[in-house]
Coordinates of C-alpha atoms in Angstrom, one line a residue:
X7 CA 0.0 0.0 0.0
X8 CA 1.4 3.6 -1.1
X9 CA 1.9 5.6 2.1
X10 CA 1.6 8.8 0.2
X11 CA -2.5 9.4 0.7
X12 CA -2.2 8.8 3.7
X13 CA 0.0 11.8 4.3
X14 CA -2.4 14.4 3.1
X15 CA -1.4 16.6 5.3
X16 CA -4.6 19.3 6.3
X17 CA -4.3 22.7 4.6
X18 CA -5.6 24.5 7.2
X19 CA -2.5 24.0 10.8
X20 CA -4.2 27.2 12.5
X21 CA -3.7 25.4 15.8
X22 CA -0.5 24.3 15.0
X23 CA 0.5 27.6 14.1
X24 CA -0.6 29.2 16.8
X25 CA 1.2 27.3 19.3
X26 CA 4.6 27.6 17.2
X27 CA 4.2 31.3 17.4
X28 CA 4.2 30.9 21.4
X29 CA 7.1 28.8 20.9
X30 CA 8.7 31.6 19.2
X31 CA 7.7 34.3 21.4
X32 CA 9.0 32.5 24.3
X33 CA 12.5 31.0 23.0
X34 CA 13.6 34.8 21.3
X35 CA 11.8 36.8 24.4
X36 CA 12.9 34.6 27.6
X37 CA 15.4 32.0 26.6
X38 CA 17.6 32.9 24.3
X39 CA 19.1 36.1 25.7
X40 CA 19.4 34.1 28.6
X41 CA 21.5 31.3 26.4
X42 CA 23.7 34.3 25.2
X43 CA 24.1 35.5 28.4
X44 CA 26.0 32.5 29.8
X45 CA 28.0 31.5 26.6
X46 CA 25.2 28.4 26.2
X47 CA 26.6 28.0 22.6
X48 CA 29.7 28.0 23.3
X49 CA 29.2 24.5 25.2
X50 CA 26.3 23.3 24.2
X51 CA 23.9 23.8 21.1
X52 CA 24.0 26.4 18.2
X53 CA 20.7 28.7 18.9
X54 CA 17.4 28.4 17.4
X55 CA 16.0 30.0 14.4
X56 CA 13.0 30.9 12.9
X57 CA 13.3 27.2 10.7
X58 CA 13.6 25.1 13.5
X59 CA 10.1 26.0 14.9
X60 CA 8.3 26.0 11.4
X61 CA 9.6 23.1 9.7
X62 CA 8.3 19.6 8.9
X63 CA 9.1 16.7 11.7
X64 CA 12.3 14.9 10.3
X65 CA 13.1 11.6 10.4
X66 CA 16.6 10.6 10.9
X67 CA 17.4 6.7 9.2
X68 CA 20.6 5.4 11.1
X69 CA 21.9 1.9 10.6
X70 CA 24.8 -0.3 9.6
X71 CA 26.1 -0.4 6.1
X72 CA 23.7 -3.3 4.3
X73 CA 21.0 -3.0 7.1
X74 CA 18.7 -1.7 4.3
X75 CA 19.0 2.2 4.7
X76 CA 18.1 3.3 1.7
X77 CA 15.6 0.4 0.7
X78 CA 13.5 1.2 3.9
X79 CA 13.3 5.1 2.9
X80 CA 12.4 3.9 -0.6
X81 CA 9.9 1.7 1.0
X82 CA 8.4 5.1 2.6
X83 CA 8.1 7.0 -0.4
X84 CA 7.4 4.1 -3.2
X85 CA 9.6 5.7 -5.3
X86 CA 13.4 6.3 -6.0
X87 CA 15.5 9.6 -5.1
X88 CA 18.3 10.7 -6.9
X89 CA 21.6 9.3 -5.4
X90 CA 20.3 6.5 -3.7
X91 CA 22.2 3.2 -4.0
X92 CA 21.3 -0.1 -2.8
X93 CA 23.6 -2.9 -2.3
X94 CA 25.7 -5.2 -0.2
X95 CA 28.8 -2.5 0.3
X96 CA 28.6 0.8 1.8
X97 CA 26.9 2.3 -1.1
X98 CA 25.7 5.6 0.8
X99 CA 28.9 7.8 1.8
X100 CA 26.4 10.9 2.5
X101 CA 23.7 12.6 4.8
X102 CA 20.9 13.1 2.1
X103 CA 17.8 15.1 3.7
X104 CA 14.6 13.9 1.4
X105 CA 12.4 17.0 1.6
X106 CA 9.2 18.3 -0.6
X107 CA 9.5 20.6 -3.6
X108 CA 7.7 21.4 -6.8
X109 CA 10.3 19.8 -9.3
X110 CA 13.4 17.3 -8.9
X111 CA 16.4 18.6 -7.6
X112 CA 19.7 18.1 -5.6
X113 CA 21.0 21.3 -3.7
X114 CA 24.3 20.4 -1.9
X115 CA 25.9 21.2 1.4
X116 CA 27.5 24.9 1.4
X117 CA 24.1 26.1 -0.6
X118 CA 21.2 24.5 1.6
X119 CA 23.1 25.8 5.0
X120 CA 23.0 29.6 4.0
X121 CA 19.3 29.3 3.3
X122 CA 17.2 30.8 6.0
X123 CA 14.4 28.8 5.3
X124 CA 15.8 25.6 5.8
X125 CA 16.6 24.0 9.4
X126 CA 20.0 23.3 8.4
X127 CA 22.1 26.6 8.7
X128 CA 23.7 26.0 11.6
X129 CA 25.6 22.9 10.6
X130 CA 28.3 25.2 9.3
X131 CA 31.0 24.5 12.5
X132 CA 31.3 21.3 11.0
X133 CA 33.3 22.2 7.8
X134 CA 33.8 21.5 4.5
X135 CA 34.9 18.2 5.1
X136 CA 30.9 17.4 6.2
X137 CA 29.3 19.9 3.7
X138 CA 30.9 18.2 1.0
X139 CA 29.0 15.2 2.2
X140 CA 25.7 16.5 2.9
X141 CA 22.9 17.3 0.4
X142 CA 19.4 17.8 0.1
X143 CA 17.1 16.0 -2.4
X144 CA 14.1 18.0 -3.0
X145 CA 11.0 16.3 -4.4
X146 CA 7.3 16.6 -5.5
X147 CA 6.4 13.1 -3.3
X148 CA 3.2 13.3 -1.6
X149 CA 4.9 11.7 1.9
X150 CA 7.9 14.5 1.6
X151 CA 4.6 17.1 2.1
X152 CA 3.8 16.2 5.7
X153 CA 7.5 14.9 7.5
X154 CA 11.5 15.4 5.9
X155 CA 13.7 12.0 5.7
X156 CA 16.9 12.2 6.8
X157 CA 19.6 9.5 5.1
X158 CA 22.8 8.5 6.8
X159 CA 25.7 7.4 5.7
X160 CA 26.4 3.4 7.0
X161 CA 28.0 2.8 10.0
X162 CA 31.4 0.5 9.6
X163 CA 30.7 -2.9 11.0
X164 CA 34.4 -4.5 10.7
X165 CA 36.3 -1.4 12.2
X166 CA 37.7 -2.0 15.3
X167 CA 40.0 1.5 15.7
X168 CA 39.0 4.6 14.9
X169 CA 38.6 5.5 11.2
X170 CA 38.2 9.2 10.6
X171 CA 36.0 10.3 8.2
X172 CA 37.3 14.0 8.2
X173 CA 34.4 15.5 10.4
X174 CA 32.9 14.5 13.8
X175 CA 30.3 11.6 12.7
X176 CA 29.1 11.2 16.3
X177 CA 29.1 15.4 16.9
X178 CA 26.8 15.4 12.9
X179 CA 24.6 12.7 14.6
X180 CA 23.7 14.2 17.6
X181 CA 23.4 17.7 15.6
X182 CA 20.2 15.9 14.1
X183 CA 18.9 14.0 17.2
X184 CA 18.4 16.8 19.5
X185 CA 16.4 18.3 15.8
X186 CA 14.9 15.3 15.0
X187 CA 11.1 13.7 16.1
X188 CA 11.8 10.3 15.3
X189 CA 15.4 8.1 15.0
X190 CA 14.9 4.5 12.9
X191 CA 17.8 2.1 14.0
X192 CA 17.9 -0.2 11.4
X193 CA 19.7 -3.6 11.9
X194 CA 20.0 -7.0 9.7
X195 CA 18.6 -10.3 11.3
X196 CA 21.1 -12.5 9.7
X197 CA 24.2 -10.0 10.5
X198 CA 24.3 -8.8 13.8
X199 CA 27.2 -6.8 14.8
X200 CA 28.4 -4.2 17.1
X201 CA 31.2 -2.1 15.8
X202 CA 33.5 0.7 18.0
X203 CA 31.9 3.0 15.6
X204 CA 28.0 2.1 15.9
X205 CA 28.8 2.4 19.9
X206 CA 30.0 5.7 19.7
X207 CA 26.6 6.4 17.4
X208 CA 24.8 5.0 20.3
X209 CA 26.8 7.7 22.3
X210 CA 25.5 10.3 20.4
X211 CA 22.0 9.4 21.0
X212 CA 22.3 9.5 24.6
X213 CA 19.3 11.6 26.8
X214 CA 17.2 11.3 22.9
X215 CA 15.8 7.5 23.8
X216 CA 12.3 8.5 23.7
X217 CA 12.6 9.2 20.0
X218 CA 14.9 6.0 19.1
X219 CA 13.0 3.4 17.5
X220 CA 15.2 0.2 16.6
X221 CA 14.3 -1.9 14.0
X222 CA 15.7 -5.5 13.2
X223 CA 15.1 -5.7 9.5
X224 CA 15.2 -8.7 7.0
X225 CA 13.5 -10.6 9.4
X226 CA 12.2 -13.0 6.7
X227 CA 15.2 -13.9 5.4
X228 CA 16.1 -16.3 9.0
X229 CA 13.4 -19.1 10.1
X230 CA 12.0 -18.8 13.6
X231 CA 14.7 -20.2 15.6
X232 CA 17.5 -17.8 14.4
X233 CA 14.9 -14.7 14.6
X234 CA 14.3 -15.2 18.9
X235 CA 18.1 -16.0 18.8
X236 CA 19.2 -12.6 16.7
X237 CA 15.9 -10.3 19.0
X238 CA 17.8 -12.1 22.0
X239 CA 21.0 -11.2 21.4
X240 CA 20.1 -7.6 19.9
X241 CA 18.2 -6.8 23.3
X242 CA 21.1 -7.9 25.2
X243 CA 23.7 -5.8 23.4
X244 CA 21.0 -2.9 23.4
X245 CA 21.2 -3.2 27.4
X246 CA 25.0 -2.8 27.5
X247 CA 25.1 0.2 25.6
X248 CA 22.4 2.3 26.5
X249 CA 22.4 1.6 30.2
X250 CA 18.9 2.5 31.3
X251 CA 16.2 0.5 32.7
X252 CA 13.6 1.3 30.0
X253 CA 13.2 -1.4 27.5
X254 CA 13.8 -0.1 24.2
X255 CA 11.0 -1.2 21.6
X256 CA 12.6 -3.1 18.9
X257 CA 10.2 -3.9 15.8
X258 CA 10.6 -6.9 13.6
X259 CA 9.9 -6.7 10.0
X260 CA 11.3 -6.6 6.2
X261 CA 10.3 -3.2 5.2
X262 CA 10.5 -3.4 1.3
X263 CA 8.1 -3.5 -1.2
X264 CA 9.4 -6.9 -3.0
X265 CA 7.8 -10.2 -2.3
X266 CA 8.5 -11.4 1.4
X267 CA 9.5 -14.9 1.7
X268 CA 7.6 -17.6 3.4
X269 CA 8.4 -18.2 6.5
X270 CA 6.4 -19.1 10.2
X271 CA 6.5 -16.0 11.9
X272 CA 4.9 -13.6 8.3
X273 CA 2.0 -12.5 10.7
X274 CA 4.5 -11.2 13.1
X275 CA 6.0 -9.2 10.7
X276 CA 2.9 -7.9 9.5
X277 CA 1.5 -6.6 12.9
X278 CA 5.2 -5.4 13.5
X279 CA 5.1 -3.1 10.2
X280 CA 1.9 -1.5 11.5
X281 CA 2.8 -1.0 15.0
X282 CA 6.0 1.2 13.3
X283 CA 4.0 2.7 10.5
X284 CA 1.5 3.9 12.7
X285 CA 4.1 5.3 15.2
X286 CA 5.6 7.3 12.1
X287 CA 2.0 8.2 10.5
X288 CA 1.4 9.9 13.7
X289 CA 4.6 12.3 13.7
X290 CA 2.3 15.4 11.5
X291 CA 0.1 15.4 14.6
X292 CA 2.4 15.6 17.4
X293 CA 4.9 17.6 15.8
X294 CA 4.0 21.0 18.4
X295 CA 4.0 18.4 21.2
X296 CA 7.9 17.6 20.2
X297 CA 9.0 20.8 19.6
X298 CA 7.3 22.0 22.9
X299 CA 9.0 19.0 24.7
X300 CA 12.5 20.0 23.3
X301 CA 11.9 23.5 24.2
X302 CA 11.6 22.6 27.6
X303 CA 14.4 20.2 27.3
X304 CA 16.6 22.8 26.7
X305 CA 15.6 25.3 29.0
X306 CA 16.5 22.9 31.6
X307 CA 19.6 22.4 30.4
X308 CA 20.1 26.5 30.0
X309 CA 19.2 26.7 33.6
X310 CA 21.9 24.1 34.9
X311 CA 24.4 25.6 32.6
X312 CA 24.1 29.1 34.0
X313 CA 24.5 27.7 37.4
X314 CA 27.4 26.2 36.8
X315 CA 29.3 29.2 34.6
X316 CA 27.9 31.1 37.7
X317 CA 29.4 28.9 40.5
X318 CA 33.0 29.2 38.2
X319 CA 32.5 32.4 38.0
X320 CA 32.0 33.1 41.8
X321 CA 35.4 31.1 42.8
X322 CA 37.6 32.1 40.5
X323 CA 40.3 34.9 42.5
X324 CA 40.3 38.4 40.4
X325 CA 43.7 38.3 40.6
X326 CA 46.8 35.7 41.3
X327 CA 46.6 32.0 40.0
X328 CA 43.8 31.8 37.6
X329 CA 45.2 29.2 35.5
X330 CA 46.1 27.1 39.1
X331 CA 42.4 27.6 39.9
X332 CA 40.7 27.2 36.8
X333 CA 42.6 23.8 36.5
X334 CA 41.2 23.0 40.0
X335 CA 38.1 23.8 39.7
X336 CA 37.8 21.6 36.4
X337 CA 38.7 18.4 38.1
X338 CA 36.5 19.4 41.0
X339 CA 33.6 19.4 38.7
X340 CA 31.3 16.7 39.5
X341 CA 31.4 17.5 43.2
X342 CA 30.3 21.0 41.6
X343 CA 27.6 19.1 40.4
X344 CA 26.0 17.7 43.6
X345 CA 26.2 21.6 45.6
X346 CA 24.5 23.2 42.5
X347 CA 21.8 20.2 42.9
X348 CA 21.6 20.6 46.6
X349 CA 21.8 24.1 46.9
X350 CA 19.6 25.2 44.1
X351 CA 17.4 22.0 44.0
X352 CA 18.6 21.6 40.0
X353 CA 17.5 17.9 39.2
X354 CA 20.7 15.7 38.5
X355 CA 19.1 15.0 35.3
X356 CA 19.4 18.6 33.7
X357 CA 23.1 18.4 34.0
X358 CA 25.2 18.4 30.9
X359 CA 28.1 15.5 30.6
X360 CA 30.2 16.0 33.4
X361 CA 33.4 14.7 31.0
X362 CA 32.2 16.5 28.1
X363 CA 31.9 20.1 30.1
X364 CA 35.4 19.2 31.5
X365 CA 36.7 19.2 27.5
X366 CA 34.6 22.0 26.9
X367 CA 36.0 24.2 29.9
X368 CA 39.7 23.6 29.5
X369 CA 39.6 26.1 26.2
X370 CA 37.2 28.1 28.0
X371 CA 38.5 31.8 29.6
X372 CA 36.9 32.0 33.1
X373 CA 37.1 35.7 33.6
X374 CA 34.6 36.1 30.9
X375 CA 32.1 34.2 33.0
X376 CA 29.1 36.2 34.1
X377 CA 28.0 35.5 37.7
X378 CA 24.3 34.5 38.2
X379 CA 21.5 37.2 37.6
X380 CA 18.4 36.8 39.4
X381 CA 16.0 38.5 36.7
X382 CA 17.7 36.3 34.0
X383 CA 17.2 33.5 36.5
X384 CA 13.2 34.6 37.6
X385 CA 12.4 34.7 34.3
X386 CA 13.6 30.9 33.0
X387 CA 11.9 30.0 35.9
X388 CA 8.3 31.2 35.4
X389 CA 8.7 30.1 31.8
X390 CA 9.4 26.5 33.1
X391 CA 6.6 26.7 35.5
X392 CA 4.5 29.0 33.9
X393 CA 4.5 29.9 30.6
X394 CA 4.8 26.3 29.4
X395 CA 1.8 25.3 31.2
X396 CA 0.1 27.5 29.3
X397 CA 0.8 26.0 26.2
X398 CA -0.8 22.4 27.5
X399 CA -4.2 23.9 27.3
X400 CA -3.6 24.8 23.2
X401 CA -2.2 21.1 22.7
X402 CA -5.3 19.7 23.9
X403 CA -7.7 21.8 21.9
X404 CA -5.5 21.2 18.9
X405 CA -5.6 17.2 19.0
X406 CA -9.2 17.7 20.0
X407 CA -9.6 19.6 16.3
X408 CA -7.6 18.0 13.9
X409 CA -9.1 15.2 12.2
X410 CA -6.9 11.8 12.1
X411 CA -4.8 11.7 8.3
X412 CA -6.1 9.8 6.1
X413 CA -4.6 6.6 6.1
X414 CA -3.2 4.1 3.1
X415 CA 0.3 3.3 4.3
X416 CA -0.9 1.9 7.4
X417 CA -0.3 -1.8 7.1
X418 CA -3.9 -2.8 8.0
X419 CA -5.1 -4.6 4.7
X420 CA -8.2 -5.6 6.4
X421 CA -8.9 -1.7 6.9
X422 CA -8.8 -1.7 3.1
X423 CA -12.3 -3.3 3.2
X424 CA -13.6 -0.5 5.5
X425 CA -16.9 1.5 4.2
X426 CA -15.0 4.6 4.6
X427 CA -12.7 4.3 1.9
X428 CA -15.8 4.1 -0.6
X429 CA -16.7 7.2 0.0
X430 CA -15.1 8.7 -3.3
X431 CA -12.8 8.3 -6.2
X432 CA -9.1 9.4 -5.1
X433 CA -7.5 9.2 -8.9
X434 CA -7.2 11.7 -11.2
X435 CA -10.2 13.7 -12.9
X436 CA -10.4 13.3 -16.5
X437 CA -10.5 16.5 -18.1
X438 CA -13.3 17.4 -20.7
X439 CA -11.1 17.5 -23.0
X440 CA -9.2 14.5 -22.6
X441 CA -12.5 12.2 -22.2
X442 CA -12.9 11.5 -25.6
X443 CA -8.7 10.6 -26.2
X444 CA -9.6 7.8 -23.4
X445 CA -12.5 6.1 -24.5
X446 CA -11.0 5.0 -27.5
X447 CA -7.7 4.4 -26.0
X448 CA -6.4 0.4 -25.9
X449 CA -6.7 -0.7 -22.4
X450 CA -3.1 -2.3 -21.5
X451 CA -4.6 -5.0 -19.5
X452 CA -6.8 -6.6 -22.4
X453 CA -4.3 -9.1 -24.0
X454 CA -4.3 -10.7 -20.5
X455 CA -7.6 -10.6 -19.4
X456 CA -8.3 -14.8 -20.7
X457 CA -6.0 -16.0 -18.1
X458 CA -7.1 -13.2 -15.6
X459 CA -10.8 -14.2 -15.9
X460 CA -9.8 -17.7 -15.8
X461 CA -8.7 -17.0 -12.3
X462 CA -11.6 -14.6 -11.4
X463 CA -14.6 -17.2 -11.9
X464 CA -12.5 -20.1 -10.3
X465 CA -13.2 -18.0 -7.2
X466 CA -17.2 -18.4 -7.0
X467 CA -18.0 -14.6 -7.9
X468 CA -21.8 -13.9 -6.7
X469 CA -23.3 -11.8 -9.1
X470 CA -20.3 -11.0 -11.3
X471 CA -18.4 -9.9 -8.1
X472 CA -16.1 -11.1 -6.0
X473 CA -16.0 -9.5 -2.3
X474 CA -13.3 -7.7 -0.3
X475 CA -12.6 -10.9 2.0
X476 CA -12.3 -13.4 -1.1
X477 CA -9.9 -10.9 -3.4
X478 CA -8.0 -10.7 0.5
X479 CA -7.8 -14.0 0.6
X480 CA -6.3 -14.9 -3.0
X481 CA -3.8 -11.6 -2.6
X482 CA -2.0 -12.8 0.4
X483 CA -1.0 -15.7 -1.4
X484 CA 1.5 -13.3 -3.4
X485 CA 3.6 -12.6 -0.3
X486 CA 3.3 -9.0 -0.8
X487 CA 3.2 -6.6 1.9
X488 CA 0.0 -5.7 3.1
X489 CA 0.8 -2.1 2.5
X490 CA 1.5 -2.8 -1.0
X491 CA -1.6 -5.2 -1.6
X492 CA -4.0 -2.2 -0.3
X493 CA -2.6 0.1 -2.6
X494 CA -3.3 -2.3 -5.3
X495 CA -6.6 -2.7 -4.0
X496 CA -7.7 0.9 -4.2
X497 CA -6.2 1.2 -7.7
X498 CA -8.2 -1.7 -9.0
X499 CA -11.6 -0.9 -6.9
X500 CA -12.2 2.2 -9.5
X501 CA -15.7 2.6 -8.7
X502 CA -15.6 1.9 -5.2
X503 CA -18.0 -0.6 -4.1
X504 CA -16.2 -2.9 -1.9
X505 CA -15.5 -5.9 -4.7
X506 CA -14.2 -6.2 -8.0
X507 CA -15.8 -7.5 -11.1
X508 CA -13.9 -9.3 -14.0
X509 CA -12.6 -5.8 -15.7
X510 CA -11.2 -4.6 -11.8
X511 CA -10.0 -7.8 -10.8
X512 CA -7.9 -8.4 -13.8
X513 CA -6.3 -4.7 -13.4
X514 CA -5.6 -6.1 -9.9
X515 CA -3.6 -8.7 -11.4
X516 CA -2.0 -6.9 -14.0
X517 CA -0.9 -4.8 -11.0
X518 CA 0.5 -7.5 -9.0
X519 CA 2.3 -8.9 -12.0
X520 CA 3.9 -5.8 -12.2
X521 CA 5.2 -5.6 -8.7
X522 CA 6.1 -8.7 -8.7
X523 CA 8.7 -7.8 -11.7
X524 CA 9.9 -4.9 -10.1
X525 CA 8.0 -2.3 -11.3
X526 CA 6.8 0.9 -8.9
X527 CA 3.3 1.1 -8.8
X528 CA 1.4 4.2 -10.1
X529 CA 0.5 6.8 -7.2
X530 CA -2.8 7.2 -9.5
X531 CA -4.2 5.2 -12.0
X532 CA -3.3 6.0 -15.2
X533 CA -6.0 6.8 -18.2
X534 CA -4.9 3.2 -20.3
X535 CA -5.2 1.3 -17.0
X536 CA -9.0 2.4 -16.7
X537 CA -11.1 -0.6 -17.5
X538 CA -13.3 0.8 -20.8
X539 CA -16.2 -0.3 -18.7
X540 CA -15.6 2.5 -16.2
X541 CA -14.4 5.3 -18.1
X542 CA -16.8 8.1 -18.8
X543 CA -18.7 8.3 -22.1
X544 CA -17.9 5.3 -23.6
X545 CA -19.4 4.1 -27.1
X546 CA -21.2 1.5 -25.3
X547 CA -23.4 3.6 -22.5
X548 CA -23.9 6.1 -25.6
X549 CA -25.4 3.5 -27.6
X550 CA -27.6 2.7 -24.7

């Protein structure tokens, strides 16, 4: 099933809006000055701007080299984008972001991060050596309308010492999760591996769990056994790294649009790929949630930062050994840690990484350090307890609102048979002008319609029609994904009854023939694919 209907997007995001301008209003009026105040971006994260508050949620695609990347983000959009690779080597060397625009195009690095409009100017610190490797891929795909797609370069399995790539991989990585509303973890089923590299990824995701979402993909290529052995042994590794006592979800499944193979657990995968499709489907409608949720995030972090530049500040001597006590007071950092928590009642968990802020101080020049203000401080406090709960009330009457997207990439074939989806004709209008150019036109499906109908009537069709369940039934014997079967399904159900005659049900095969040699399905059905029977004005009703 194409997931591109169901990411109509409504035209109308007054509620959305509305709370992004409060976003706005309070980052620019409250927190940032406060960020500039103490040096915040000097330590911690470049500053907001205007982009990172209006654009689309992203979602960052991480994996191993050959953990299918590429093949899952094609999977998304049902169609390719130009400079995607797929094969058993590290074919992507590159951060490509996938967002919407009117016509084809490829804009790279050094131009996309001087555009204002894009939420991606202020990966300039990270050099030529990184803009040469990241481009954006703009294109007119319905999906790219409602959520960006963020591509990522394979992580090395085999390296055991640290390779250099020319820029900070990890430092790019986090750049995008502390941005990002979702992070898919791809791994293979049949290839399991940690490298130094992937754990030093798993580094840079650290205090962005809640948007992780690992996936152990190919999951039709092993049988049964060597799946619960592979989920065992991925859970286990996940443990070590991350260190938390959360579970991390990890969804089983074989995202591609190619014929699965056979194998026990096919269900499993089935109800896997809706669980994570609907996770994703639901990232338009939560997007002010997220962005309200980092906001807070990072005024936390503000507040513990100033703290501690103000504690620095506060013991460093105005005179005589500055460098003897700057040194000091470095190594006596984490127990710096526990009086700001005690004294101020700072949660431990707002704190940045103690070693990180160590590194990060050692260049730093503590006479520059601005002791703590209490109006700076007063007023990151009532946004945090006041301003923000204000918001809550907005968030609620927005969800209330907006109407759930339509959905087609879902993964719920059985929601394909659903009244609701009846209700109208989603292709494309023919024009006035082009009716009389189709009726005449040679349907492509005709010279196989014998064998078609031969199939057709060997399923018991009551009154020239066979019903949703029946067609359901025969389809799943394909092995195609239930998301692509659906899409078939509503290309084939042209007038929208719920069943299929002989004419529909044979463009249903013709359909599935063509997936099944590797062909992308059409995101509407063309004019020769329209059965004669159902096209406007043909010879036949005029004669009538």
């Amino acid at each position: 099933m194409s997931i591109r209907r169901f990411w109509s997007a409504p035209k109308t995001l007054g509620d959305v809006n509305m709370v992004t301008e409060e976003l706005k209003n309070l980052y620019y009026k409250r927190l940032l000055q406060i960020e500039k105040y103490y040096s915040f971006h000097h330590f911690h994260s470049p500053s907001y701007e205007d982009a990172d508050f209006d654009n689309k949620p992203m979602v960052l695609v991480m994996g191993q080299y050959s953990t299918g990347k590429t093949t899952f983000i094609r999977y998304l959009i049902e169609e390719d984008f130009p400079g995607s690779r797929v094969g058993p080597e590290p074919t992507t060397d590159c951060f490509t972001a996938l967002m919407y625009g009117e016509k084809t195009q490829t804009i790279p690095g050094n131009a996309i991060t001087v555009d204002p409009k894009m939420p991606f100017r202020n990966l300039d610190p990270f050099g030529n050596s990184f803009l040469n490797r990241f481009q954006c891929v703009q294109m007119p795909n319905q999906v790219l309308e409602s959520i960006s797609i963020i591509d990522t370069p394979g992580i090395l399995t085999a390296a055991k010492r640290k390779l250099s790539r020319g820029y900070d991989f990890p430092a790019v990585l986090r750049w995008f999760a502390e941005r990002v509303d979702r992070i898919i973890l791809l791994f293979d089923a049949h290839k399991l591996d940690f490298s130094d590299e992937l754990t030093r990824a798993f580094g840079a995701l650290h205090s962005y769990e809640d948007k992780l979402r690992i996936v152990l993909n190919k999951a039709d290529r092993v049988d049964s056994q060597q799946l619960m052995r592979a989920y065992g042994a991925l859970m286990w590794s996940l443990g070590k790294v991350f260190r938390t006592p959360e579970i991390l979800r990890v969804y089983i499944g074989s995202f591609w649009s190619e014929p699965r193979l056979s194998c026990d657990h096919y269900q499993l995968i089935e109800l896997e790929e809706e669980d994570l499709l609907a996770d994703v489907r639901n990232l338009p409608r939560n997007a002010a949630v997220r962005k309200l949720n980092d906001l807070v995030k990072r005024a936390r972090l503000v507040r513990a930062h100033a703290h501690i530049i103000g504690y620095l500040k506060q013991e460093m001597p105005t005179i005589f050994c500055k460098e003897s006590k700057k040194h000091n007071l470095i190594y006596q950092l984490p127990v710096i840690f526990t009086k700001i928590q005690q004294q101020h009642r700072v949660p431990a968990g707002d704190f940045p990484d103690c070693t990180k802020m160590q590194e990060k101080l050692l260049g730093q020049d503590f006479s520059k350090f601005k002791t703590l203000k209490p109006s700076l401080m007063a007023s990151l406090d009532k946004l945090l307890s006041t301003d923000v709960a204000k918001l809550v009330p907005l968030l609620q009457l927005q969800e209330e609102k907006k109407k759930p997207l339509p959905s087609v990439l879902d993964g719920e074939f059985l929601g394909t048979f659903r009244r609701e989806h009846f209700r109208q004709d989603p292709f494309k209008e023919i024009r006035d002008d082009e009716s009389s150019e189709v009726d005449f036109e040679e349907w492509a499906v005709e010279k196989f319609k014998p064998k078609y109908d031969e199939i057709f009537y060997n399923l018991s069709p009551r009154d020239g029609k066979l019903s949703g369940t029946k067609v359901k039934e025969w389809m799943t014997t394909t092995l195609l994904p239930n998301s692509v079967l659906a899409h078939i399904w509503r290309l084939a159900d042209v007038d929208k009854d719920g069943m299929l005659d002989n004419d529909e049900f044979a463009l249903a095969m013709h359909l599935i023939e063509g997936k099944l040699e590797g062909h992308w399905l059409p995101k509407e059905l063309p004019s020769h694919l329209v059965p004669p029977s159902k096209r406007p004005n043909t010879p036949s009703e005029e004669s009538v």
